[in-house]
CSV table of C-alpha atoms and ligand atoms in Angstrom, one decimal:
chain,number,residue,atom,x,y,z
U,1,MET,CA,0.0,0.0,0.0
U,2,ASP,CA,1.2,3.5,-0.9
U,3,ILE,CA,2.3,5.7,2.1
U,4,GLU,CA,-0.2,8.4,1.2
U,5,LYS,CA,-3.0,5.9,1.3
U,6,ILE,CA,-1.8,4.7,4.7
U,7,LYS,CA,-1.6,8.2,6.0
U,8,GLN,CA,-5.2,8.9,4.9
U,9,LEU,CA,-6.5,5.7,6.6
U,10,ASP,CA,-4.7,6.7,9.7
U,11,LYS,CA,-6.1,10.2,9.7
U,12,GLN,CA,-9.6,9.0,9.1
U,13,TYR,CA,-9.7,5.9,11.4
U,14,TYR,CA,-7.0,6.1,14.1
U,15,SER,CA,-7.4,8.2,17.2
U,16,PRO,CA,-5.5,11.4,16.5
U,17,VAL,CA,-3.2,11.2,19.5
U,18,PHE,CA,-0.1,10.7,17.5
U,19,GLY,CA,-0.7,13.7,15.2
U,20,GLU,CA,1.4,14.0,12.1
U,21,ARG,CA,3.8,11.0,12.4
U,22,LEU,CA,7.2,10.8,10.7
U,23,PRO,CA,6.4,10.1,7.0
U,24,VAL,CA,7.9,6.6,6.8
U,25,CYS,CA,6.3,3.1,7.0
U,26,PHE,CA,8.8,0.3,8.0
U,27,GLU,CA,8.1,-3.1,6.6
U,28,ARG,CA,11.2,-5.1,7.4
U,29,GLY,CA,14.1,-5.3,9.8
U,30,GLU,CA,17.5,-6.8,9.2
U,31,ASP,CA,20.4,-6.7,11.7
U,32,VAL,CA,20.4,-3.1,12.9
U,33,PHE,CA,18.6,-1.8,9.8
U,34,LEU,CA,14.9,-0.9,9.0
U,35,ILE,CA,13.6,-1.1,5.5
U,36,ASP,CA,10.6,1.1,4.5
U,37,SER,CA,7.8,0.5,2.0
U,38,ASN,CA,10.0,2.1,-0.8
U,39,GLY,CA,12.9,-0.3,-0.1
U,40,LYS,CA,14.9,2.5,1.5
U,41,ARG,CA,17.3,1.3,4.3
U,42,TYR,CA,17.8,3.1,7.6
U,43,THR,CA,20.2,2.5,10.5
U,44,ASP,CA,18.2,2.2,13.6
U,45,PHE,CA,19.2,4.4,16.5
U,46,LEU,CA,15.7,4.2,18.1
U,47,SER,CA,14.9,0.5,18.5
U,48,GLY,CA,11.2,1.2,18.6
U,49,ILE,CA,11.9,3.4,21.7
U,50,ALA,CA,14.4,1.3,23.5
U,51,VAL,CA,12.6,-1.9,22.8
U,52,ASN,CA,14.3,-3.9,20.0
U,53,CYS,CA,17.5,-4.5,22.0
U,54,LEU,CA,18.7,-7.5,20.0
U,55,GLY,CA,18.2,-6.0,16.6
U,56,TYR,CA,16.2,-7.7,13.8
U,57,SER,CA,18.1,-10.8,12.9
U,58,ASP,CA,18.4,-12.9,16.1
U,59,ALA,CA,17.5,-16.3,14.8
U,60,GLY,CA,17.2,-17.8,18.3
U,61,PHE,CA,14.7,-15.2,19.3
U,62,LYS,CA,12.6,-15.8,16.2
U,63,GLN,CA,12.7,-19.5,16.7
U,64,ALA,CA,11.6,-19.2,20.4
U,65,LEU,CA,8.5,-17.2,19.2
U,66,LYS,CA,7.8,-19.6,16.4
U,67,ASP,CA,7.9,-22.6,18.7
U,68,THR,CA,5.5,-20.9,21.1
U,69,VAL,CA,3.1,-20.0,18.2
U,70,ASP,CA,3.2,-23.6,17.0
U,71,SER,CA,2.7,-25.1,20.4
U,72,LEU,CA,0.4,-22.8,22.4
U,73,LEU,CA,0.2,-19.0,22.5
U,74,HIS,CA,-1.8,-18.3,25.5
U,75,THR,CA,-3.4,-20.2,28.4
U,76,SER,CA,-4.3,-18.3,31.6
U,77,ASN,CA,-2.9,-17.5,34.9
U,78,TYR,CA,-5.4,-20.0,36.4
U,79,PHE,CA,-2.7,-22.5,35.4
U,80,TYR,CA,1.0,-23.0,36.0
U,81,SER,CA,3.4,-22.1,33.1
U,82,GLN,CA,6.9,-23.5,32.7
U,83,THR,CA,8.1,-20.5,30.6
U,84,GLN,CA,6.7,-18.1,33.1
U,85,ALA,CA,8.3,-19.9,36.1
U,86,SER,CA,11.6,-20.2,34.3
U,87,LEU,CA,11.6,-16.5,33.4
U,88,ALA,CA,10.7,-15.5,36.9
U,89,GLU,CA,13.5,-17.6,38.3
U,90,LEU,CA,16.1,-16.1,35.9
U,91,LEU,CA,15.0,-12.5,36.3
U,92,CYS,CA,15.1,-12.8,40.1
U,93,LYS,CA,18.4,-14.6,40.2
U,94,ALA,CA,20.0,-12.2,37.7
U,95,SER,CA,18.7,-9.1,39.5
U,96,GLY,CA,18.9,-10.2,43.1
U,97,TYR,CA,15.2,-9.6,43.7
U,98,ASP,CA,12.8,-12.0,45.4
U,99,ASN,CA,9.9,-12.2,43.0
U,100,VAL,CA,8.3,-10.7,39.9
U,101,PHE,CA,4.9,-9.9,38.5
U,102,LEU,CA,4.4,-9.8,34.7
U,103,ALA,CA,2.2,-7.2,33.1
U,104,ASN,CA,1.7,-6.1,29.5
U,105,SER,CA,3.2,-2.6,29.3
U,106,GLY,CA,5.3,-0.1,31.2
U,107,ALA,CA,2.5,1.9,32.5
U,108,GLU,CA,0.6,-1.2,33.7
U,109,ALA,CA,3.7,-2.5,35.5
U,110,MET,CA,4.1,1.0,37.1
U,111,GLU,CA,0.5,0.9,38.3
U,112,GLY,CA,1.1,-2.5,39.9
U,113,ALA,CA,4.3,-1.3,41.6
U,114,LEU,CA,2.4,1.7,43.1
U,115,LYS,CA,-0.4,-0.6,44.2
U,116,LEU,CA,2.2,-2.9,45.8
U,117,ALA,CA,3.5,0.1,47.8
U,118,ARG,CA,0.1,1.0,49.0
U,119,LYS,CA,-0.7,-2.6,50.0
U,120,LEU,CA,2.5,-2.9,52.1
U,121,HIS,CA,1.5,0.1,54.2
U,122,CYS,CA,-2.0,-1.1,54.4
U,123,ASN,CA,-0.6,-4.4,55.8
U,124,ASN,CA,1.4,-2.4,58.3
U,125,GLY,CA,-1.8,-0.9,59.6
U,126,ARG,CA,-1.5,2.6,58.3
U,127,ALA,CA,-2.5,3.7,54.8
U,128,ARG,CA,0.0,6.1,53.2
U,129,LEU,CA,-1.4,8.2,50.4
U,130,ARG,CA,1.5,10.3,49.2
U,131,PHE,CA,4.1,9.5,46.6
U,132,VAL,CA,7.2,11.5,45.8
U,133,THR,CA,8.3,11.7,42.1
U,134,MET,CA,10.7,13.8,40.1
U,135,ARG,CA,10.1,16.8,37.9
U,136,GLY,CA,10.8,15.9,34.3
U,137,SER,CA,10.0,12.2,34.9
U,138,PHE,CA,7.8,10.0,32.7
U,139,HIS,CA,6.0,7.0,34.1
U,140,GLY,CA,3.3,6.1,31.6
U,141,ARG,CA,-0.1,7.1,30.3
U,142,THR,CA,-2.7,5.4,32.6
U,143,LEU,CA,-4.2,7.9,35.1
U,144,LEU,CA,-2.1,6.9,38.0
U,145,ALA,CA,1.2,6.6,36.0
U,146,LEU,CA,0.3,10.0,34.5
U,147,ALA,CA,-0.1,11.4,38.0
U,148,ALA,CA,3.3,10.0,38.9
U,149,THR,CA,4.8,11.8,35.8
U,150,GLY,CA,6.3,15.1,36.9
U,151,GLN,CA,5.5,17.1,33.8
U,152,GLU,CA,2.6,19.5,33.8
U,153,LYS,CA,1.8,19.3,30.1
U,154,PHE,CA,0.7,15.7,30.6
U,155,HIS,CA,-1.6,16.6,33.5
U,156,THR,CA,-3.5,19.6,32.4
U,157,PRO,CA,-6.3,18.0,30.3
U,158,PHE,CA,-7.0,15.4,32.9
U,159,LEU,CA,-7.1,17.2,36.3
U,160,PRO,CA,-7.9,16.3,39.0
U,161,LEU,CA,-5.6,13.3,38.9
U,162,PRO,CA,-5.8,10.4,41.4
U,163,TRP,CA,-4.0,10.4,44.8
U,164,ALA,CA,-1.3,12.7,46.0
U,165,PHE,CA,2.0,13.2,44.3
U,166,ASP,CA,4.8,15.5,45.4
U,167,TYR,CA,7.1,16.5,42.5
U,168,ILE,CA,10.6,17.5,43.4
U,169,THR,CA,13.7,18.6,41.5
U,170,PRO,CA,16.0,15.5,40.9
U,171,ASN,CA,19.5,15.5,42.3
U,172,ASP,CA,18.6,18.0,45.0
U,173,ILE,CA,19.1,16.1,48.3
U,174,ALA,CA,17.7,18.9,50.4
U,175,ALA,CA,14.5,18.9,48.5
U,176,LEU,CA,14.3,15.2,48.8
U,177,LYS,CA,14.8,15.4,52.6
U,178,ALA,CA,12.0,18.0,52.8
U,179,ALA,CA,9.6,15.8,50.7
U,180,VAL,CA,9.9,12.4,52.2
U,181,SER,CA,8.0,11.8,55.5
U,182,ALA,CA,6.0,9.2,57.4
U,183,ASP,CA,3.1,9.9,55.0
U,184,THR,CA,5.2,8.9,51.9
U,185,ALA,CA,4.2,5.5,50.5
U,186,ALA,CA,7.0,5.5,48.0
U,187,VAL,CA,9.5,7.5,46.1
U,188,VAL,CA,9.7,6.9,42.4
U,189,ILE,CA,12.8,7.5,40.3
U,190,GLU,CA,14.2,6.9,36.9
U,191,PRO,CA,18.1,6.3,37.1
U,192,ILE,CA,18.3,8.3,33.9
U,193,GLN,CA,15.2,10.2,32.8
U,194,GLY,CA,14.3,8.9,29.4
U,195,GLU,CA,11.5,11.0,28.0
U,196,GLY,CA,12.6,13.9,30.2
U,197,GLY,CA,15.8,14.5,28.3
U,198,LEU,CA,18.4,12.0,29.7
U,199,LEU,CA,19.1,13.7,33.0
U,200,GLU,CA,21.4,11.3,35.0
U,201,ILE,CA,20.7,10.7,38.7
U,202,THR,CA,23.9,10.9,40.8
U,203,PRO,CA,25.0,8.0,43.0
U,204,GLU,CA,25.0,10.4,46.0
U,205,TYR,CA,21.3,11.2,45.4
U,206,TYR,CA,20.4,7.5,44.9
U,207,ALA,CA,22.1,6.7,48.2
U,208,ALA,CA,20.4,9.6,50.0
U,209,MET,CA,17.1,8.4,48.7
U,210,ARG,CA,17.7,4.9,49.9
U,211,SER,CA,18.6,6.0,53.4
U,212,LEU,CA,15.7,8.5,53.6
U,213,CYS,CA,13.2,5.8,52.5
U,214,ASP,CA,14.6,3.5,55.2
U,215,ARG,CA,14.4,6.2,57.8
U,216,HIS,CA,10.7,7.0,57.1
U,217,GLY,CA,9.6,3.5,56.1
U,218,ALA,CA,8.8,4.5,52.5
U,219,LEU,CA,9.5,2.3,49.6
U,220,MET,CA,12.0,3.2,46.9
U,221,ILE,CA,10.7,2.3,43.4
U,222,ALA,CA,13.0,2.6,40.4
U,223,ASP,CA,11.3,3.0,37.0
U,224,GLU,CA,13.8,1.1,34.9
U,225,ILE,CA,11.3,0.7,32.0
U,226,GLN,CA,13.8,2.4,29.7
U,227,THR,CA,17.1,2.1,31.6
U,228,GLY,CA,16.7,-1.6,32.5
U,229,MET,CA,17.4,-4.8,30.7
U,230,GLY,CA,20.9,-3.8,29.8
U,231,ARG,CA,20.3,-0.4,28.1
U,232,THR,CA,23.0,1.3,30.2
U,233,GLY,CA,25.5,-1.6,30.2
U,234,THR,CA,24.3,-3.4,33.3
U,235,LEU,CA,21.2,-5.5,33.6
U,236,LEU,CA,19.7,-2.8,35.9
U,237,ALA,CA,21.0,0.8,35.9
U,238,SER,CA,20.3,0.9,39.6
U,239,SER,CA,23.2,-1.5,40.3
U,240,SER,CA,25.7,1.0,39.0
U,241,LEU,CA,24.2,3.7,41.3
U,242,GLY,CA,25.1,1.9,44.5
U,243,ALA,CA,21.7,1.5,46.2
U,244,LYS,CA,19.1,-1.2,45.9
U,245,PRO,CA,15.5,0.0,45.4
U,246,ASP,CA,12.7,-2.1,46.9
U,247,ILE,CA,10.9,-2.4,43.6
U,248,ILE,CA,12.2,-2.3,40.0
U,249,VAL,CA,9.8,-1.6,37.1
U,250,LEU,CA,10.7,-3.0,33.7
U,251,ALA,CA,9.2,-3.1,30.2
U,252,LYS,CA,10.6,-1.8,26.9
U,253,ALA,CA,13.6,-4.1,26.1
U,254,LEU,CA,12.3,-7.0,28.2
U,255,GLY,CA,10.4,-8.5,25.3
U,256,ASN,CA,12.5,-7.3,22.4
U,257,GLY,CA,9.3,-6.2,20.7
U,258,VAL,CA,6.8,-8.5,22.3
U,259,PRO,CA,4.7,-6.3,24.7
U,260,VAL,CA,5.6,-7.2,28.3
U,261,GLY,CA,6.2,-5.3,31.5
U,262,ALA,CA,7.2,-6.4,34.9
U,263,PHE,CA,7.9,-5.4,38.5
U,264,LEU,CA,10.5,-7.0,40.7
U,265,ALA,CA,10.3,-6.7,44.5
U,266,HIS,CA,12.4,-7.8,47.3
U,267,GLY,CA,12.2,-7.9,51.1
U,268,ALA,CA,8.9,-6.9,52.7
U,269,ALA,CA,7.6,-5.5,49.4
U,270,ALA,CA,7.8,-8.9,47.8
U,271,GLN,CA,5.5,-10.3,50.5
U,272,ALA,CA,2.9,-7.5,50.5
U,273,PHE,CA,0.5,-8.8,47.9
U,274,GLU,CA,-1.8,-11.7,48.8
U,275,PRO,CA,-3.9,-13.9,46.5
U,276,GLY,CA,-6.5,-11.7,44.8
U,277,ASP,CA,-4.7,-8.4,45.2
U,278,HIS,CA,-3.5,-8.1,41.6
U,279,GLY,CA,-3.7,-10.0,38.4
U,280,SER,CA,-3.9,-9.9,34.6
U,281,THR,CA,-5.5,-11.9,31.8
U,282,PHE,CA,-2.6,-11.5,29.3
U,283,GLY,CA,0.3,-10.6,31.7
U,284,GLY,CA,3.0,-13.2,31.6
U,285,ASN,CA,1.4,-15.2,28.8
U,286,ARG,CA,3.4,-17.8,26.9
U,287,LEU,CA,4.4,-15.6,24.0
U,288,ALA,CA,5.6,-12.7,26.2
U,289,CYS,CA,7.5,-15.1,28.5
U,290,ALA,CA,9.2,-16.9,25.6
U,291,ALA,CA,10.4,-13.5,24.4
U,292,ALA,CA,11.5,-12.2,27.8
U,293,LEU,CA,13.2,-15.5,28.7
U,294,TYR,CA,15.2,-15.4,25.5
U,295,VAL,CA,16.2,-11.8,26.0
U,296,THR,CA,17.1,-12.3,29.7
U,297,GLN,CA,19.2,-15.4,28.9
U,298,LYS,CA,21.0,-13.5,26.2
U,299,LEU,CA,21.9,-10.7,28.6
U,300,VAL,CA,22.9,-13.0,31.4
U,301,ARG,CA,24.7,-15.7,29.5
U,302,THR,CA,26.6,-13.8,26.8
U,303,ASP,CA,28.9,-10.8,26.8
U,304,LEU,CA,26.2,-8.6,25.4
U,305,LEU,CA,26.2,-6.3,28.4
U,306,THR,CA,29.9,-5.7,28.1
U,307,GLN,CA,29.4,-5.0,24.5
U,308,VAL,CA,26.8,-2.3,25.4
U,309,SER,CA,29.2,-0.7,27.8
U,310,LYS,CA,32.1,-0.7,25.3
U,311,THR,CA,30.0,0.4,22.3
U,312,GLY,CA,28.3,3.0,24.5
U,313,ALA,CA,31.7,4.4,25.6
U,314,TYR,CA,32.9,4.6,22.0
U,315,PHE,CA,29.6,6.3,21.0
U,316,LYS,CA,29.8,8.8,23.8
U,317,LYS,CA,33.4,9.8,22.9
U,318,LYS,CA,32.3,10.3,19.3
U,319,LEU,CA,29.5,12.6,20.4
U,320,ALA,CA,31.9,14.5,22.8
U,321,ALA,CA,34.2,15.0,19.8
U,322,LEU,CA,31.3,16.3,17.8
U,323,LYS,CA,30.4,18.7,20.5
U,324,GLU,CA,33.9,20.2,20.3
U,325,SER,CA,33.4,21.2,16.7
U,326,CYS,CA,29.7,22.2,17.0
U,327,ALA,CA,28.6,25.2,19.1
U,328,ASP,CA,25.0,24.1,18.8
U,329,ILE,CA,25.6,21.0,20.9
U,330,ILE,CA,25.3,22.1,24.5
U,331,GLU,CA,25.9,18.8,26.3
U,332,VAL,CA,26.4,15.1,25.8
U,333,ARG,CA,24.2,13.0,28.1
U,334,GLY,CA,23.5,9.5,29.1
U,335,ARG,CA,25.3,6.2,29.6
U,336,GLY,CA,25.6,2.9,27.8
U,337,LEU,CA,23.5,2.9,24.7
U,338,MET,CA,21.1,5.5,26.1
U,339,LEU,CA,22.7,8.7,24.9
U,340,GLY,CA,21.7,12.1,23.8
U,341,ILE,CA,22.9,15.6,22.8
U,342,LYS,CA,21.2,18.7,24.1
U,343,LEU,CA,21.0,21.2,21.4
U,344,SER,CA,20.8,25.0,21.5
U,345,ASP,CA,17.3,26.4,21.3
U,346,SER,CA,17.9,27.8,17.8
U,347,LEU,CA,18.2,24.2,16.5
U,348,PRO,CA,15.1,22.2,17.3
U,349,ALA,CA,15.9,18.5,17.8
U,350,LYS,CA,12.8,17.6,15.9
U,351,GLU,CA,14.2,19.2,12.7
U,352,ILE,CA,17.5,17.4,13.1
U,353,GLN,CA,15.6,14.1,13.7
U,354,LYS,CA,13.8,14.7,10.4
U,355,LYS,CA,17.0,15.5,8.5
U,356,LEU,CA,18.7,12.4,9.8
U,357,LEU,CA,15.7,10.4,8.8
U,358,SER,CA,16.0,11.5,5.3
U,359,LEU,CA,19.7,10.6,5.4
U,360,GLY,CA,18.8,7.1,6.5
U,361,PHE,CA,19.1,7.3,10.3
U,362,VAL,CA,16.2,6.7,12.8
U,363,THR,CA,16.6,8.7,16.0
U,364,ALA,CA,14.5,10.0,18.8
U,365,THR,CA,14.0,13.3,20.6
U,366,ALA,CA,13.4,13.9,24.3
U,367,GLY,CA,12.7,16.5,26.9
U,368,ASP,CA,14.4,19.9,26.7
U,369,ASN,CA,15.5,19.8,23.0
U,370,VAL,CA,17.6,16.6,23.2
U,371,LEU,CA,18.3,14.4,20.3
U,372,ARG,CA,18.3,10.9,21.7
U,373,PHE,CA,20.0,7.7,20.6
U,374,LEU,CA,18.7,4.2,21.7
U,375,PRO,CA,20.2,1.8,19.2
U,376,PRO,CA,20.0,-2.0,19.3
U,377,TYR,CA,22.7,-3.5,21.6
U,378,VAL,CA,24.3,-5.1,18.5
U,379,ILE,CA,25.1,-1.7,16.9
U,380,GLY,CA,28.7,-1.5,15.6
U,381,HIS,CA,31.3,1.1,15.5
U,382,ALA,CA,31.0,1.6,11.8
U,383,HIS,CA,27.3,2.4,12.2
U,384,ILE,CA,28.1,5.0,14.9
U,385,ASP,CA,30.8,6.5,12.7
U,386,ALA,CA,28.3,6.8,9.9
U,387,LEU,CA,25.8,8.5,12.2
U,388,ALA,CA,28.5,10.9,13.4
U,389,ASP,CA,29.3,11.8,9.8
U,390,ALA,CA,25.6,12.4,9.1
U,391,LEU,CA,25.3,14.6,12.2
U,392,ASN,CA,28.4,16.5,11.1
U,393,SER,CA,26.8,17.2,7.7
U,394,VAL,CA,23.5,18.3,9.3
U,395,PHE,CA,25.1,20.7,11.7
U,396,VAL,CA,27.3,22.6,9.3
B,1,LIG,C1,8.1,4.1,28.1
B,1,LIG,C2,8.2,4.4,29.6
B,1,LIG,C3,7.0,4.2,30.4
B,1,LIG,C4,5.7,3.8,29.8
B,1,LIG,O1,5.7,2.5,29.2
B,1,LIG,P1,4.5,2.1,28.3
B,1,LIG,O2,4.9,0.7,27.9
B,1,LIG,O3,4.5,3.0,27.1
B,1,LIG,O4,3.3,2.1,29.1
B,1,LIG,C5,7.2,4.5,31.7
B,1,LIG,N1,8.3,4.9,32.2
B,1,LIG,C6,9.4,5.0,31.5
B,1,LIG,C7,10.7,5.5,32.2
B,1,LIG,C8,9.4,4.8,30.1
B,1,LIG,O5,10.5,5.0,29.4
């Protein structure tokens, strides 16, 4: 089908929430490339928003899905599931958490994590209604996840939002101290703000959050939906920040394209839910678990995480060099293969993104005029060099 026809159908029949989309329709993936309906080839520095971590030619991944389709796609959480049990074991052992719940998306997993925090305090005999979250954060699109999101533009059309959220400036320990109290159910933090523009949380702040949560009996929840599953070079970004949150929320890369979310809990939080407190029809179904099990095995049993660190370091150096020669690049941000460049206001990141797209590079934007790169973990140095050349040509 012709792209103009697709655009017209979309405009007429799809909810207008995505507005004018980028004018490309991808039909095939290969290695780290996407091929559009005209046969044009693009190098992928977006991965379907930090999702397609293994790229597009992992034969083992495809086989795992095919085997599941051929045997049985879905049963129900009324029954036991070997793939689900094996995935739960591997995720917990690899992360050091006690148990996991599987959901269908990031926002849904976030909702579950917030519910879990509420339940723990309820079990302890005193409901806690307040949550502390960060300005510039993004936690999802359901009403509660939206309320957790510390960006006004997402709130305005939907006020009043449920429950009580206190938004504070990240990396400001004094503000954190002032915000956390005996009324706080949990503090929610992204180790690196994804949609917010790649602000990195400092280890000092992470440690202060951990000890404040302990002091006040509040839970620490890390939204690792974007940073988790190897994106920053370790399975969890939290582990390189030196403090262990009570709950970790995952999604995006977990299924390498099959929709799946999760939250991991340990200690008292892992025991807070009782039968009937939470559930899902689709969550943790055989297809999602086959995908997530394969991805997790790949991260745990091969040197892919080391590759992410090394490639990420190379990529970041390349961006830093570019910054030296380009006054419009204000800052290089991020870690591992979650990187970005903050651009001067005179150069809208959206425009650069479009130019790169026409040159055959798929990228993202974020937050305060940041051009964001989230390539598949198997991206190579040559692809990065090519992107840097393209960036160079776009900037001059
Ligand atoms: C993408 C994202 C979400 C929302 O996930 P969905 O699957 O779109 O619901 C929440 N938090 C963070 C940090 C994200 O990057």
